[in-house]
Short mmCIF file of C-alpha atoms in Angstrom, two decimals:
data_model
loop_
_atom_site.label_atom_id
_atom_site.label_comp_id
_atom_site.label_asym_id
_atom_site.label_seq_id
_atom_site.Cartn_x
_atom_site.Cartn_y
_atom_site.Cartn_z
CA UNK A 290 0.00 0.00 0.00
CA UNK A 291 0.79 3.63 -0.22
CA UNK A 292 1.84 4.06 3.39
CA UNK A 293 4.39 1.06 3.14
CA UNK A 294 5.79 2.56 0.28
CA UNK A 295 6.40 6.10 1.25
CA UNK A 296 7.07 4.34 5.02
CA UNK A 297 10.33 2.38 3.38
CA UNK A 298 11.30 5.22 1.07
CA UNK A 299 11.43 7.94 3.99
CA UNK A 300 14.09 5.44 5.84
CA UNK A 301 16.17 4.01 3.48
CA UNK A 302 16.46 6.58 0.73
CA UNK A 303 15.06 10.16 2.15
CA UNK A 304 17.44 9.50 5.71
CA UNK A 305 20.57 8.73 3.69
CA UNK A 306 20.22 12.26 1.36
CA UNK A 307 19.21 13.94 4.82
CA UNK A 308 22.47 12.35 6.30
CA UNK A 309 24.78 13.54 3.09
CA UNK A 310 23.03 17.04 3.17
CA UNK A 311 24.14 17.35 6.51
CA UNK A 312 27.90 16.25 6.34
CA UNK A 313 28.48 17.78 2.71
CA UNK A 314 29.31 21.04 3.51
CA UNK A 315 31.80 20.14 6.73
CA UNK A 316 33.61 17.68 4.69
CA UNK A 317 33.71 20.93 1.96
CA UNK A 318 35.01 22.85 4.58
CA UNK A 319 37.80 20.38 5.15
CA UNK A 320 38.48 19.81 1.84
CA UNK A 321 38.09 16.27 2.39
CA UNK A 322 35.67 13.31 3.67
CA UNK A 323 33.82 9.90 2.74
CA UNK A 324 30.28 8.93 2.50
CA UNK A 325 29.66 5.62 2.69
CA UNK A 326 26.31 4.07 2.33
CA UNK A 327 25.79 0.55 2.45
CA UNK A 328 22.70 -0.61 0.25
CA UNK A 329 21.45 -4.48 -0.61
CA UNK A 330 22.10 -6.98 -3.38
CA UNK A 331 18.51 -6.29 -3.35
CA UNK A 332 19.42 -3.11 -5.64
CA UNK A 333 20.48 -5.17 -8.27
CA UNK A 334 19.03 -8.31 -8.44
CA UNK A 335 15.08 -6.86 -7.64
CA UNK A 336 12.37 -8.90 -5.55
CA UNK A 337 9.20 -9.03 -6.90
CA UNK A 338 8.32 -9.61 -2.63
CA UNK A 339 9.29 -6.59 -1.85
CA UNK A 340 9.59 -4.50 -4.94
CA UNK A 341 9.19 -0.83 -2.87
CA UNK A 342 12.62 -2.14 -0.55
CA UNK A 343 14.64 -3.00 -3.93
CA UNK A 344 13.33 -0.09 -5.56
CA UNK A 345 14.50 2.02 -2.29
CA UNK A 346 18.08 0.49 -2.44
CA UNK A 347 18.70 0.71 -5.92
CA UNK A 348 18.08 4.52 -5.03
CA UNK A 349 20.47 4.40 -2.44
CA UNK A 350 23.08 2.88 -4.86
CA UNK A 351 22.23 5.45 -7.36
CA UNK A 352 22.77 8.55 -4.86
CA UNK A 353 26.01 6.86 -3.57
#
């Protein structure tokens, strides 16, 4: 439903921007820094289970 979906894209896609937004501009300051986000197999080999969490990763991958 529309609630799960917008449920798993606030955590695993909307929190990880939020995160980078956040750090961006101190690592800019120091002229230096790493993200790393970790993401799921599940963004490249889709689930047709859970569609809305490989959907979610894949996003995560595609920010990263």
């Amino acid at each position: 439903n529309d609630k799960s979906w917008s449920r798993v894209h606030e955590v695993n896609v909307r929190e990880v921007v939020r995160v980078s937004e956040l750090i961006v501009p101190h690592m800019k300051k120091r002229k230096y820094g790493k993200i790393v986000n970790i993401a799921s197999i599940a963004a490249r080999q889709g689930s047709s289970d859970l569609p809305h969490y490989s959907s979610t990763k894949a996003a995560v991958v595609s920010w990263t």
